[in-house]
Tab-separated table of C-alpha atoms in Angstrom:
chain	number	residue	atom	x	y	z
A	1	ASP	CA	0.017	0.079	-0.093
A	2	ALA	CA	1.787	3.082	-1.155
A	3	GLY	CA	1.847	6.265	0.928
A	4	VAL	CA	1.734	9.515	-0.283
A	5	THR	CA	3.916	10.260	-2.817
A	6	GLN	CA	5.396	13.588	-4.416
A	7	SER	CA	7.468	14.671	-7.367
A	8	PRO	CA	9.961	15.815	-7.931
A	9	THR	CA	12.106	15.597	-4.851
A	10	HIS	CA	14.266	18.509	-5.623
A	11	LEU	CA	13.835	21.343	-7.819
A	12	ILE	CA	15.695	24.570	-8.784
A	13	LYS	CA	13.837	27.612	-10.421
A	14	THR	CA	14.915	31.240	-11.271
A	15	ARG	CA	12.869	34.255	-9.897
A	16	GLY	CA	9.988	34.999	-12.095
A	17	GLN	CA	9.596	31.433	-13.143
A	18	GLN	CA	6.454	28.998	-12.688
A	19	VAL	CA	6.896	25.742	-10.863
A	20	THR	CA	4.157	22.741	-10.445
A	21	LEU	CA	4.623	20.111	-7.846
A	22	ARG	CA	2.554	16.849	-8.046
A	23	CYS	CA	1.325	14.590	-5.235
A	24	SER	CA	-0.557	11.054	-5.231
A	25	PRO	CA	-2.583	10.638	-1.850
A	26	LYS	CA	-2.307	7.192	0.145
A	27	SER	CA	-4.443	4.839	-1.466
A	28	GLY	CA	-8.244	5.263	0.086
A	29	HIS	CA	-7.578	9.034	0.738
A	30	ASP	CA	-9.578	11.639	-1.106
A	31	THR	CA	-8.586	15.108	0.497
A	32	VAL	CA	-5.135	16.584	-0.377
A	33	SER	CA	-3.601	19.469	1.677
A	34	TRP	CA	-0.556	21.433	0.965
A	35	TYR	CA	1.903	22.745	3.474
A	36	GLN	CA	5.024	25.091	3.025
A	37	GLN	CA	7.765	24.397	5.602
A	38	ALA	CA	10.539	27.079	5.387
A	39	LEU	CA	13.936	25.919	6.718
A	40	GLY	CA	13.952	25.756	10.496
A	41	GLN	CA	9.859	26.424	10.629
A	42	GLY	CA	6.747	24.560	11.052
A	43	PRO	CA	4.542	23.599	8.388
A	44	GLN	CA	2.374	26.413	6.924
A	45	PHE	CA	-1.125	25.239	5.387
A	46	ILE	CA	-1.492	26.632	1.850
A	47	PHE	CA	-4.606	24.921	0.817
A	48	GLN	CA	-6.792	21.662	0.724
A	49	TYR	CA	-8.423	19.920	-2.011
A	50	TYR	CA	-11.595	17.921	-1.692
A	51	GLU	CA	-13.748	16.680	-4.654
A	52	GLU	CA	-11.764	18.824	-7.222
A	53	GLU	CA	-12.422	21.888	-5.330
A	54	GLU	CA	-10.509	24.242	-3.172
A	55	ARG	CA	-12.133	24.326	0.280
A	56	GLN	CA	-9.796	25.990	2.688
A	57	ARG	CA	-6.864	28.246	2.241
A	58	GLY	CA	-4.338	29.536	4.317
A	59	ASN	CA	-2.695	33.031	4.084
A	60	PHE	CA	-0.891	32.703	0.944
A	61	PRO	CA	-1.113	35.002	-2.470
A	62	ASP	CA	-2.828	34.031	-5.499
A	63	ARG	CA	0.265	33.391	-6.753
A	64	PHE	CA	-0.159	29.771	-5.150
A	65	SER	CA	-2.992	27.528	-7.138
A	66	GLY	CA	-3.763	23.976	-7.067
A	67	HIS	CA	-5.915	21.456	-8.702
A	68	GLN	CA	-7.301	18.068	-7.679
A	69	PHE	CA	-8.084	15.332	-10.353
A	70	PRO	CA	-10.695	12.895	-10.520
A	71	ASN	CA	-8.233	10.318	-9.199
A	72	TYR	CA	-7.445	12.461	-6.043
A	73	SER	CA	-3.998	13.191	-7.054
A	74	SER	CA	-3.267	16.787	-7.036
A	75	GLU	CA	-0.956	19.858	-8.275
A	76	LEU	CA	0.473	22.818	-6.633
A	77	ASN	CA	1.156	25.694	-8.873
A	78	VAL	CA	3.291	28.725	-7.750
A	79	ASN	CA	3.762	31.443	-10.501
A	80	ALA	CA	5.988	34.332	-10.398
A	81	LEU	CA	8.533	32.504	-8.118
A	82	LEU	CA	10.218	34.819	-5.287
A	83	LEU	CA	13.313	33.938	-3.262
A	84	GLY	CA	10.988	33.843	-0.243
A	85	ASP	CA	9.447	30.859	-2.069
A	86	SER	CA	12.276	28.501	-1.260
A	87	ALA	CA	11.031	25.853	1.189
A	88	LEU	CA	10.054	22.354	1.340
A	89	TYR	CA	6.450	21.830	0.153
A	90	LEU	CA	4.576	18.989	1.614
A	91	CYS	CA	1.674	17.114	0.367
A	92	ALA	CA	-0.655	15.605	2.922
A	93	SER	CA	-3.645	13.342	2.273
A	94	SER	CA	-6.413	12.097	4.681
A	95	ASP	CA	-9.958	10.682	4.530
A	96	GLN	CA	-13.179	13.003	4.411
A	97	GLN	CA	-14.814	10.178	6.203
A	98	ALA	CA	-12.597	9.674	8.938
A	99	PRO	CA	-11.534	13.556	9.713
A	100	TYR	CA	-9.836	12.283	13.011
A	101	SER	CA	-7.593	9.984	11.365
A	102	PRO	CA	-3.957	11.223	10.981
A	103	LEU	CA	-2.852	13.060	8.088
A	104	HIS	CA	-0.287	11.311	6.275
A	105	PHE	CA	2.722	13.425	4.750
A	106	GLY	CA	4.633	12.692	1.673
A	107	ASN	CA	8.359	13.382	1.567
A	108	GLY	CA	8.219	16.608	0.334
A	109	THR	CA	9.587	18.504	-2.638
A	110	ARG	CA	12.618	20.853	-2.032
A	111	LEU	CA	12.068	23.951	-4.081
A	112	THR	CA	15.123	26.421	-4.467
A	113	VAL	CA	14.568	29.690	-6.021
A	114	THR	CA	17.866	31.350	-7.284
B	1	GLY	CA	-5.498	35.094	13.569
B	2	GLU	CA	-4.802	31.292	14.675
B	3	ASN	CA	-1.525	30.747	16.221
B	4	VAL	CA	0.254	27.942	18.225
B	5	GLU	CA	3.065	28.701	20.217
B	6	GLN	CA	5.714	26.219	21.133
B	7	HIS	CA	8.620	25.849	23.544
B	8	PRO	CA	11.482	25.315	24.021
B	9	SER	CA	12.938	25.856	20.485
B	10	THR	CA	15.889	23.250	21.599
B	11	LEU	CA	15.951	20.691	24.159
B	12	SER	CA	18.962	18.747	25.204
B	13	VAL	CA	18.799	16.059	27.548
B	14	GLN	CA	20.710	12.675	28.782
B	15	GLU	CA	19.518	9.495	27.765
B	16	GLY	CA	16.885	8.116	30.358
B	17	ASP	CA	15.884	11.633	31.298
B	18	SER	CA	12.504	13.170	30.671
B	19	ALA	CA	11.761	15.617	27.948
B	20	VAL	CA	8.573	17.887	28.060
B	21	ILE	CA	7.703	20.344	25.281
B	22	LYS	CA	4.855	22.816	25.980
B	23	CYS	CA	2.386	24.330	23.287
B	24	THR	CA	-0.429	27.249	23.593
B	25	TYR	CA	-2.879	27.883	21.134
B	26	SER	CA	-5.064	30.732	20.266
B	27	ASP	CA	-8.351	29.386	19.000
B	28	SER	CA	-10.418	28.008	21.621
B	29	ALA	CA	-12.615	26.378	18.910
B	30	SER	CA	-9.772	23.967	18.488
B	31	ASN	CA	-10.841	20.127	19.090
B	32	TYR	CA	-7.691	18.034	17.981
B	33	PHE	CA	-4.245	18.200	18.794
B	34	PRO	CA	-1.600	16.020	16.971
B	35	TRP	CA	2.286	15.914	17.723
B	36	TYR	CA	4.539	15.101	14.755
B	37	LYS	CA	8.112	14.014	14.825
B	38	GLN	CA	10.487	14.864	11.787
B	39	GLU	CA	13.901	13.487	11.572
B	40	LEU	CA	16.250	15.283	9.222
B	41	GLY	CA	15.274	15.126	5.573
B	42	LYS	CA	12.179	13.081	6.311
B	43	ARG	CA	8.418	13.561	6.605
B	44	PRO	CA	6.524	14.473	9.580
B	45	GLN	CA	5.109	11.574	11.361
B	46	LEU	CA	2.392	11.501	13.789
B	47	ILE	CA	3.551	9.940	16.988
B	48	ILE	CA	0.570	10.870	19.438
B	49	ASP	CA	-2.456	12.848	19.294
B	50	ILE	CA	-5.461	14.119	21.534
B	51	ARG	CA	-8.956	15.437	21.354
B	52	SER	CA	-10.612	18.118	23.452
B	53	ASN	CA	-12.836	15.582	25.124
B	54	VAL	CA	-9.824	13.994	26.694
B	55	GLY	CA	-7.476	15.415	29.171
B	56	GLU	CA	-4.498	13.055	28.884
B	57	LYS	CA	-3.385	10.150	26.590
B	58	LYS	CA	-0.578	7.890	27.051
B	59	ASP	CA	1.281	5.458	24.433
B	60	GLN	CA	4.140	3.761	25.951
B	61	ARG	CA	7.135	6.160	26.821
B	62	ILE	CA	5.013	9.211	25.123
B	63	ALA	CA	2.130	11.097	26.811
B	64	VAL	CA	0.132	14.048	26.052
B	65	THR	CA	-1.728	16.397	28.225
B	66	LEU	CA	-4.378	19.000	27.454
B	67	ASN	CA	-5.498	21.966	29.420
B	68	LYS	CA	-8.501	23.435	27.615
B	69	THR	CA	-9.281	26.076	30.139
B	70	ALA	CA	-5.635	27.424	29.668
B	71	LYS	CA	-5.408	26.617	26.019
B	72	HIS	CA	-2.245	24.639	26.907
B	73	PHE	CA	-0.963	21.195	25.807
B	74	SER	CA	2.319	19.252	26.435
B	75	LEU	CA	4.089	16.266	25.468
B	76	HIS	CA	6.101	14.122	27.641
B	77	ILE	CA	8.627	11.726	26.930
B	78	THR	CA	10.017	9.637	29.375
B	79	GLU	CA	13.197	7.425	29.443
B	80	THR	CA	14.415	9.198	26.314
B	81	GLN	CA	16.621	7.082	24.052
B	82	PRO	CA	19.285	8.508	21.373
B	83	GLU	CA	16.734	7.539	18.444
B	84	ASP	CA	14.098	10.264	20.112
B	85	SER	CA	16.286	12.870	18.476
B	86	ALA	CA	14.486	14.818	15.954
B	87	VAL	CA	12.555	17.897	15.648
B	88	TYR	CA	9.044	17.737	16.935
B	89	PHE	CA	5.951	19.810	16.156
B	90	CYS	CA	2.790	20.197	18.030
B	91	ALA	CA	-0.309	21.380	16.015
B	92	ALA	CA	-3.924	22.491	16.522
B	93	THR	CA	-7.111	22.324	14.716
B	94	LEU	CA	-10.805	22.504	14.603
B	95	ILE	CA	-12.159	19.311	12.920
B	96	SER	CA	-15.351	20.021	11.626
B	97	GLY	CA	-17.160	18.066	8.432
B	98	GLY	CA	-13.944	16.970	7.029
B	99	TYR	CA	-12.068	20.097	7.416
B	100	ASN	CA	-8.700	19.615	9.007
B	101	LYS	CA	-6.185	22.637	8.567
B	102	LEU	CA	-3.297	22.126	10.863
B	103	ILE	CA	-1.829	25.059	12.669
B	104	PHE	CA	1.711	24.027	13.393
B	105	GLY	CA	4.133	25.347	16.317
B	106	ALA	CA	7.632	26.325	15.104
B	107	GLY	CA	9.085	23.073	16.250
B	108	THR	CA	11.405	21.939	19.148
B	109	ARG	CA	14.771	20.394	18.245
B	110	LEU	CA	15.302	17.577	20.828
B	111	ALA	CA	18.692	16.275	21.335
B	112	VAL	CA	19.285	13.077	23.576
B	113	HIS	CA	22.989	12.452	24.381
B	114	PRO	CA	24.131	8.785	25.102
């Protein structure tokens, strides 16, 4: 039973560019959340997708957008990259029918913006 | 806004000693409080969690206590071992209708010395 998988594992981009990160949730999970973890900090909630719609959003600008596909996988897109966007981006999945079950995190994508 | 404060930021103990990490949350509606352990370069993994209808929960060497009135919760690790060395994050959220946006603390770096 595969857990949460994310791709790519590492990415280097230049300021102003755009990036797309991908996530496949744990088998049986239908809800995907994205978190940004800056170095030495706790993860910060970006947004959550369920039934292919964004239903919760953290304090992130519109440059951050996402998508969920019918197979529950998800993408995170960041436009007009800034140096401050350099971070570990974590995807977490959960089951809508079992909200108290733990979030399962992927290994993350480390994004470096130069 | 929602906020979780975590102390201390670093904690150094001798093997066999106890370690205590404390968190305070701002949103009195929060009803679920998980703790995650993150080893270097790895994903956050849930180690224990507690719901607001319970004051204490224990799992072998790990325990969590919750004081809803004071909006405090704490992680207790007894008989620490070198493999307990990692960064620990507390989090809080209101789980309602499948929504489970976690607000994380900034983390505590625990070092257990043999």
